Short mmCIF file of C-alpha atoms in Angstrom, two decimals:
data_model
loop_
_atom_site.label_atom_id
_atom_site.label_comp_id
_atom_site.label_asym_id
_atom_site.label_seq_id
_atom_site.Cartn_x
_atom_site.Cartn_y
_atom_site.Cartn_z
CA UNK A 1 -19.32 -27.26 -50.25
CA UNK A 2 -17.61 -26.61 -47.12
CA UNK A 3 -16.29 -22.70 -46.56
CA UNK A 4 -12.98 -22.79 -45.38
CA UNK A 5 -12.79 -19.90 -42.86
CA UNK A 6 -9.29 -20.47 -41.36
CA UNK A 7 -7.54 -20.19 -45.02
CA UNK A 8 -9.65 -17.14 -45.86
CA UNK A 9 -8.68 -15.45 -42.73
CA UNK A 10 -5.11 -16.21 -43.22
CA UNK A 11 -5.20 -14.78 -46.72
CA UNK A 12 -6.58 -11.51 -45.82
CA UNK A 13 -4.39 -11.13 -42.68
CA UNK A 14 -1.32 -11.94 -44.74
CA UNK A 15 -2.33 -9.25 -47.29
CA UNK A 16 -2.93 -6.72 -44.14
CA UNK A 17 0.22 -7.48 -43.03
CA UNK A 18 2.28 -7.05 -46.04
CA UNK A 19 0.86 -3.83 -47.27
CA UNK A 20 0.68 -2.45 -43.67
CA UNK A 21 -2.48 -1.16 -44.39
CA UNK A 22 -3.47 -0.04 -40.90
CA UNK A 23 -0.40 2.32 -40.30
CA UNK A 24 -1.61 5.65 -39.57
CA UNK A 25 0.14 8.76 -41.49
CA UNK A 26 0.13 11.59 -39.09
CA UNK A 27 0.18 14.25 -42.08
CA UNK A 28 -2.77 13.04 -43.57
CA UNK A 29 -5.34 16.29 -43.93
CA UNK A 30 -8.23 13.62 -42.75
CA UNK A 31 -9.75 14.42 -39.59
CA UNK A 32 -7.80 13.02 -36.72
CA UNK A 33 -9.57 10.15 -34.38
CA UNK A 34 -7.85 8.27 -31.48
CA UNK A 35 -9.31 4.83 -30.35
CA UNK A 36 -7.45 2.99 -27.15
CA UNK A 37 -8.26 0.28 -25.15
CA UNK A 38 -7.34 -0.91 -21.98
CA UNK A 39 -4.19 -2.64 -22.24
CA UNK A 40 -4.04 -6.03 -21.35
CA UNK A 41 -1.38 -7.68 -18.71
CA UNK A 42 1.27 -10.21 -19.84
CA UNK A 43 1.06 -11.94 -17.37
CA UNK A 44 -0.92 -15.07 -18.50
CA UNK A 45 -0.81 -17.95 -21.01
CA UNK A 46 -2.35 -15.76 -23.35
CA UNK A 47 -5.81 -14.06 -24.38
CA UNK A 48 -8.94 -15.06 -22.74
CA UNK A 49 -12.53 -14.30 -23.97
CA UNK A 50 -12.70 -11.36 -22.22
CA UNK A 51 -10.02 -10.05 -24.07
CA UNK A 52 -11.47 -10.81 -27.11
CA UNK A 53 -14.55 -9.09 -26.19
CA UNK A 54 -13.08 -6.26 -25.48
CA UNK A 55 -10.83 -5.59 -28.33
CA UNK A 56 -13.35 -6.94 -31.26
CA UNK A 57 -15.63 -3.61 -29.67
CA UNK A 58 -12.48 -1.09 -30.02
CA UNK A 59 -11.56 -3.04 -33.54
CA UNK A 60 -15.54 -2.47 -34.93
CA UNK A 61 -15.45 0.88 -33.76
CA UNK A 62 -11.85 1.93 -35.04
CA UNK A 63 -13.13 0.69 -38.27
CA UNK A 64 -16.53 2.33 -38.50
CA UNK A 65 -14.80 5.70 -37.91
CA UNK A 66 -11.98 4.84 -40.72
CA UNK A 67 -15.07 4.13 -43.03
CA UNK A 68 -16.21 7.43 -41.81
CA UNK A 69 -13.06 8.99 -43.38
CA UNK A 70 -11.22 9.38 -39.95
CA UNK A 71 -7.65 9.60 -39.81
CA UNK A 72 -7.88 6.63 -37.13
CA UNK A 73 -5.25 6.04 -34.83
CA UNK A 74 -5.50 2.89 -33.34
CA UNK A 75 -2.60 1.46 -31.46
CA UNK A 76 -1.42 -1.35 -28.65
CA UNK A 77 0.39 -1.60 -25.49
CA UNK A 78 0.93 -4.60 -22.97
CA UNK A 79 0.93 -3.22 -19.26
CA UNK A 80 3.86 -5.69 -18.24
CA UNK A 81 5.67 -3.27 -15.59
CA UNK A 82 5.00 -4.38 -11.91
CA UNK A 83 4.15 -7.07 -9.89
CA UNK A 84 1.81 -9.41 -11.86
CA UNK A 85 4.46 -10.17 -14.33
CA UNK A 86 7.42 -10.52 -11.84
CA UNK A 87 4.97 -13.04 -9.75
CA UNK A 88 4.06 -14.81 -13.10
CA UNK A 89 7.53 -14.86 -13.66
CA UNK A 90 8.48 -16.50 -10.37
CA UNK A 91 5.87 -19.29 -10.58
CA UNK A 92 7.35 -20.19 -14.18
CA UNK A 93 10.79 -20.38 -12.96
CA UNK A 94 12.20 -17.76 -15.22
CA UNK A 95 13.67 -14.46 -15.33
CA UNK A 96 10.80 -11.77 -15.47
CA UNK A 97 11.71 -10.28 -18.91
CA UNK A 98 12.42 -13.65 -20.47
CA UNK A 99 8.85 -14.62 -19.40
CA UNK A 100 7.10 -10.86 -20.18
CA UNK A 101 8.73 -10.85 -23.68
CA UNK A 102 7.72 -14.39 -24.83
CA UNK A 103 3.81 -13.66 -23.46
CA UNK A 104 4.03 -10.21 -25.37
CA UNK A 105 5.34 -12.35 -28.42
CA UNK A 106 2.20 -14.80 -28.14
CA UNK A 107 -0.52 -12.14 -27.47
CA UNK A 108 0.61 -10.20 -30.48
CA UNK A 109 0.07 -13.51 -32.61
CA UNK A 110 -3.19 -14.12 -30.78
CA UNK A 111 -4.16 -10.61 -31.48
CA UNK A 112 -3.20 -10.85 -35.32
CA UNK A 113 -5.12 -14.11 -35.46
CA UNK A 114 -8.34 -12.22 -34.40
CA UNK A 115 -7.62 -9.44 -37.24
CA UNK A 116 -7.74 -7.05 -35.02
CA UNK A 117 -6.54 -3.71 -36.83
CA UNK A 118 -4.17 -2.24 -35.12
CA UNK A 119 -1.14 0.13 -36.12
CA UNK A 120 1.72 -2.46 -34.99
CA UNK A 121 4.34 0.21 -35.56
CA UNK A 122 2.97 1.86 -32.67
CA UNK A 123 3.15 -0.75 -29.54
CA UNK A 124 4.53 -0.10 -26.62
CA UNK A 125 5.43 -2.05 -23.32
CA UNK A 126 5.02 -0.38 -20.11
CA UNK A 127 8.13 -2.12 -18.67
CA UNK A 128 10.52 -0.77 -21.45
CA UNK A 129 12.63 2.36 -20.25
CA UNK A 130 11.69 4.64 -23.31
CA UNK A 131 7.66 4.21 -21.34
CA UNK A 132 8.34 4.38 -17.77
CA UNK A 133 11.15 7.22 -18.28
CA UNK A 134 7.80 9.23 -18.94
CA UNK A 135 6.28 8.11 -15.59
CA UNK A 136 9.26 9.14 -14.08
CA UNK A 137 9.37 12.42 -15.53
CA UNK A 138 5.75 12.96 -14.34
CA UNK A 139 5.95 11.93 -10.97
CA UNK A 140 8.96 14.25 -10.21
CA UNK A 141 7.39 17.31 -11.43
CA UNK A 142 4.18 16.39 -9.55
CA UNK A 143 6.56 16.14 -6.65
CA UNK A 144 8.52 19.28 -7.48
CA UNK A 145 5.00 21.15 -7.46
CA UNK A 146 4.12 19.85 -4.01
CA UNK A 147 1.04 17.45 -5.68
CA UNK A 148 2.51 14.10 -4.14
CA UNK A 149 2.70 13.03 -0.65
CA UNK A 150 3.66 9.74 1.28
CA UNK A 151 1.45 8.51 3.88
CA UNK A 152 0.26 5.19 5.37
CA UNK A 153 -3.23 4.23 4.24
CA UNK A 154 -5.21 1.00 3.88
CA UNK A 155 -5.37 -1.01 0.70
CA UNK A 156 -6.99 -4.10 -0.79
CA UNK A 157 -4.65 -6.61 -0.57
CA UNK A 158 -4.48 -10.18 -2.46
CA UNK A 159 -1.64 -12.49 -1.29
CA UNK A 160 -2.27 -14.42 -4.35
CA UNK A 161 -1.15 -11.73 -6.40
CA UNK A 162 1.02 -10.31 -3.61
CA UNK A 163 0.00 -6.58 -4.50
CA UNK A 164 -2.74 -4.11 -4.23
CA UNK A 165 -5.96 -4.46 -5.82
CA UNK A 166 -8.13 -1.57 -6.94
CA UNK A 167 -11.42 -1.00 -5.28
CA UNK A 168 -13.22 -2.52 -8.97
CA UNK A 169 -10.87 -5.21 -8.83
CA UNK A 170 -12.61 -6.87 -5.58
CA UNK A 171 -15.43 -8.87 -6.21
CA UNK A 172 -17.68 -10.28 -3.38
CA UNK A 173 -14.24 -9.91 -1.21
CA UNK A 174 -12.25 -11.68 -3.71
CA UNK A 175 -9.66 -11.06 -5.91
CA UNK A 176 -10.85 -10.61 -9.76
CA UNK A 177 -8.12 -13.06 -10.79
CA UNK A 178 -8.37 -15.41 -8.25
CA UNK A 179 -11.69 -16.24 -6.94
CA UNK A 180 -10.42 -18.66 -4.43
CA UNK A 181 -8.15 -15.52 -2.77
CA UNK A 182 -9.89 -13.63 -0.11
CA UNK A 183 -9.03 -9.96 -0.32
CA UNK A 184 -7.78 -8.71 2.95
CA UNK A 185 -7.19 -4.79 4.31
CA UNK A 186 -3.29 -3.83 4.64
CA UNK A 187 -1.73 -0.29 6.17
CA UNK A 188 1.11 0.22 3.60
CA UNK A 189 3.16 3.66 3.41
CA UNK A 190 2.28 4.57 -0.21
CA UNK A 191 2.53 7.56 -2.54
CA UNK A 192 -0.55 9.71 -3.27
CA UNK A 193 -1.24 12.35 -5.77
CA UNK A 194 -3.47 15.38 -4.60
CA UNK A 195 -6.36 15.28 -6.97
CA UNK A 196 -8.59 16.84 -5.07
CA UNK A 197 -6.73 20.09 -5.63
CA UNK A 198 -8.35 19.47 -8.96
CA UNK A 199 -11.41 18.27 -7.98
CA UNK A 200 -13.95 21.11 -8.89
CA UNK A 201 -12.01 21.31 -12.52
CA UNK A 202 -12.01 17.56 -12.88
CA UNK A 203 -16.22 17.74 -11.83
CA UNK A 204 -17.05 20.41 -14.34
CA UNK A 205 -14.88 18.50 -17.21
CA UNK A 206 -17.25 15.29 -16.24
CA UNK A 207 -20.71 17.34 -16.83
CA UNK A 208 -19.47 17.97 -20.33
CA UNK A 209 -18.62 14.76 -21.54
CA UNK A 210 -20.95 12.56 -24.29
CA UNK A 211 -20.96 9.48 -21.55
CA UNK A 212 -24.07 7.75 -20.35
CA UNK A 213 -25.24 9.40 -16.82
CA UNK A 214 -24.29 5.96 -14.78
CA UNK A 215 -20.45 6.53 -16.12
CA UNK A 216 -20.46 9.83 -15.51
CA UNK A 217 -21.75 9.54 -11.99
CA UNK A 218 -19.10 7.06 -11.44
CA UNK A 219 -16.56 9.43 -12.37
CA UNK A 220 -17.47 11.93 -10.37
CA UNK A 221 -18.02 9.33 -7.04
CA UNK A 222 -14.27 8.47 -7.78
CA UNK A 223 -12.95 12.29 -8.01
CA UNK A 224 -14.99 12.32 -4.54
CA UNK A 225 -14.65 15.90 -3.90
CA UNK A 226 -15.55 16.74 -0.23
CA UNK A 227 -15.24 20.22 1.48
CA UNK A 228 -14.82 20.22 5.40
CA UNK A 229 -12.29 20.90 8.27
CA UNK A 230 -9.86 18.96 10.02
CA UNK A 231 -10.39 19.50 13.80
CA UNK A 232 -7.94 18.15 16.66
CA UNK A 233 -9.63 16.65 20.05
CA UNK A 234 -7.67 15.92 23.75
CA UNK A 235 -8.32 12.30 24.19
CA UNK A 236 -8.31 11.21 27.85
CA UNK A 237 -8.67 8.04 29.69
CA UNK A 238 -11.65 6.85 32.66
CA UNK A 239 -9.88 9.60 35.14
CA UNK A 240 -10.01 11.98 32.76
CA UNK A 241 -5.98 12.38 32.31
CA UNK A 242 -5.09 13.70 28.50
CA UNK A 243 -3.57 10.87 26.96
CA UNK A 244 -3.05 11.82 23.57
CA UNK A 245 -4.89 13.84 20.70
CA UNK A 246 -6.46 12.94 17.61
CA UNK A 247 -6.80 14.23 14.34
CA UNK A 248 -10.46 13.91 12.44
CA UNK A 249 -12.41 15.30 9.48
CA UNK A 250 -15.84 16.98 9.17
CA UNK A 251 -17.75 18.31 6.09
CA UNK A 252 -20.18 19.39 8.95
CA UNK A 253 -18.26 22.06 11.01
CA UNK A 254 -21.50 23.80 11.95
CA UNK A 255 -22.58 20.61 13.83
CA UNK A 256 -19.32 20.56 16.05
CA UNK A 257 -21.29 21.70 19.26
CA UNK A 258 -23.70 18.50 19.18
CA UNK A 259 -20.71 16.11 18.64
CA UNK A 260 -21.75 12.98 20.97
CA UNK A 261 -18.77 10.40 19.68
CA UNK A 262 -16.03 9.91 17.13
CA UNK A 263 -15.14 7.16 14.72
CA UNK A 264 -12.39 5.53 13.64
CA UNK A 265 -11.60 3.30 11.16
CA UNK A 266 -10.20 -0.49 11.71
CA UNK A 267 -7.38 0.51 9.94
CA UNK A 268 -6.13 3.38 12.18
CA UNK A 269 -3.15 2.48 14.04
CA UNK A 270 -4.57 4.39 17.44
CA UNK A 271 -7.58 1.63 17.45
CA UNK A 272 -5.48 -1.38 18.70
CA UNK A 273 -3.38 0.91 20.80
CA UNK A 274 -6.17 2.32 22.90
CA UNK A 275 -7.37 -0.95 23.62
CA UNK A 276 -3.64 -3.12 23.92
CA UNK A 277 -3.75 -4.87 27.22
CA UNK A 278 -7.04 -4.10 28.33
CA UNK A 279 -10.27 -6.49 28.51
CA UNK A 280 -11.61 -5.17 25.08
CA UNK A 281 -8.18 -5.86 23.28
CA UNK A 282 -9.62 -9.56 21.97
CA UNK A 283 -12.84 -8.44 20.90
CA UNK A 284 -11.71 -5.39 19.48
CA UNK A 285 -8.88 -7.11 17.55
CA UNK A 286 -11.52 -10.04 16.29
CA UNK A 287 -13.68 -6.82 15.29
CA UNK A 288 -10.87 -5.13 13.55
CA UNK A 289 -9.94 -8.42 11.66
CA UNK A 290 -13.30 -9.02 10.18
CA UNK A 291 -13.92 -5.47 9.13
CA UNK A 292 -10.30 -5.66 7.29
CA UNK A 293 -11.51 -8.31 5.01
CA UNK A 294 -14.38 -6.29 3.63
CA UNK A 295 -13.82 -3.83 0.41
CA UNK A 296 -14.37 -0.24 0.65
CA UNK A 297 -17.69 -1.03 -1.46
CA UNK A 298 -19.09 -3.59 0.80
CA UNK A 299 -18.31 -1.30 4.18
CA UNK A 300 -20.53 1.57 2.77
CA UNK A 301 -22.97 0.03 0.61
CA UNK A 302 -26.28 1.65 1.00
CA UNK A 303 -28.93 -0.26 3.47
CA UNK A 304 -26.18 -2.35 5.15
CA UNK A 305 -26.32 -2.39 8.97
CA UNK A 306 -23.60 -0.38 10.52
CA UNK A 307 -21.64 -2.09 13.57
CA UNK A 308 -18.81 -0.85 15.81
CA UNK A 309 -17.14 -0.92 19.27
CA UNK A 310 -15.97 1.24 22.20
CA UNK A 311 -12.58 1.49 22.86
CA UNK A 312 -12.07 2.71 26.18
CA UNK A 313 -11.04 5.87 25.62
CA UNK A 314 -12.38 9.54 25.38
CA UNK A 315 -12.05 12.98 23.67
CA UNK A 316 -12.91 16.52 24.73
CA UNK A 317 -15.21 18.32 22.79
CA UNK A 318 -13.24 21.83 23.01
CA UNK A 319 -16.24 24.00 22.13
CA UNK A 320 -18.37 22.48 25.07
CA UNK A 321 -16.42 20.82 27.35
CA UNK A 322 -18.14 17.58 27.15
CA UNK A 323 -16.59 14.21 27.65
CA UNK A 324 -17.25 11.99 24.49
CA UNK A 325 -16.64 8.29 23.83
CA UNK A 326 -14.11 6.83 20.82
CA UNK A 327 -15.36 4.00 18.90
CA UNK A 328 -14.51 1.91 16.17
CA UNK A 329 -16.80 1.42 13.41
CA UNK A 330 -17.08 -0.72 9.88
CA UNK A 331 -18.06 2.28 7.97
CA UNK A 332 -15.36 4.66 8.67
CA UNK A 333 -12.52 4.76 6.16
CA UNK A 334 -8.77 5.28 6.93
CA UNK A 335 -8.44 7.26 3.64
CA UNK A 336 -10.88 9.48 3.94
CA UNK A 337 -10.95 11.08 7.41
#
């Protein structure tokens, strides 16, 4: 006798939907528990096996906590705001809202078919005004408190996605969505949040988390608390004439008397400016392009051989009066110092 699994699934899924069994009563006296997964991007045709794997884990955990008598809030949402959704709509030849709404509707059908126990009365889409108005609200509060600033910085850029990627989305120098698309480094003017103002507080909180040590270490590295000073140096040419001033960051101000050279990141605008019109320009440009094609993780990997080039400029150490060379190197990060 063949067991008709499909009909059994449909039977129980209809019953769950009709009885609204997973809707959460916030006034319940039971202890509240919140389970949330990363929202999917509705910029594809539908869910893939990676989604199914991730959401099955979340669903199992939510059901487990319900069985332990917790009042579990288990919602779902769709990360639908921004360029990925817009680019997908352009490829499909339709309006972003039409494409996104259709994709979300399809995702919901697939998630219901998987039997995921979400509270479907609490679904959000990040492209909806009633959601992103709060992003705008928080940004304004940050701005008013002096916690955001704007500057040019190096980013991972995928030409296929036409958007910026996080370091974690770059795998072996390629985009995680498009394996045939090499990620390049670009300088873009953008907004930053001064998370460093809260670095120590964040680090203290990480220590108290009941997380695996490797995950806690990843969080600490991401917070990246660094204590140091900013130094300004006069830049001189071969004849010793002051032609510029440059600012750099160091965590070891005590070693300033022993400075022997200064390193600029490949993305620093002064790099190409210093070699423009010189015999070094072609070589430096080639070196810079090669470095920009590497991710931050690749450039800072342990055991990796470091490389760099002299830029034909020097700086004066104000503490010793010594003239020292300025280099560009692959291990220097523009966003760091």
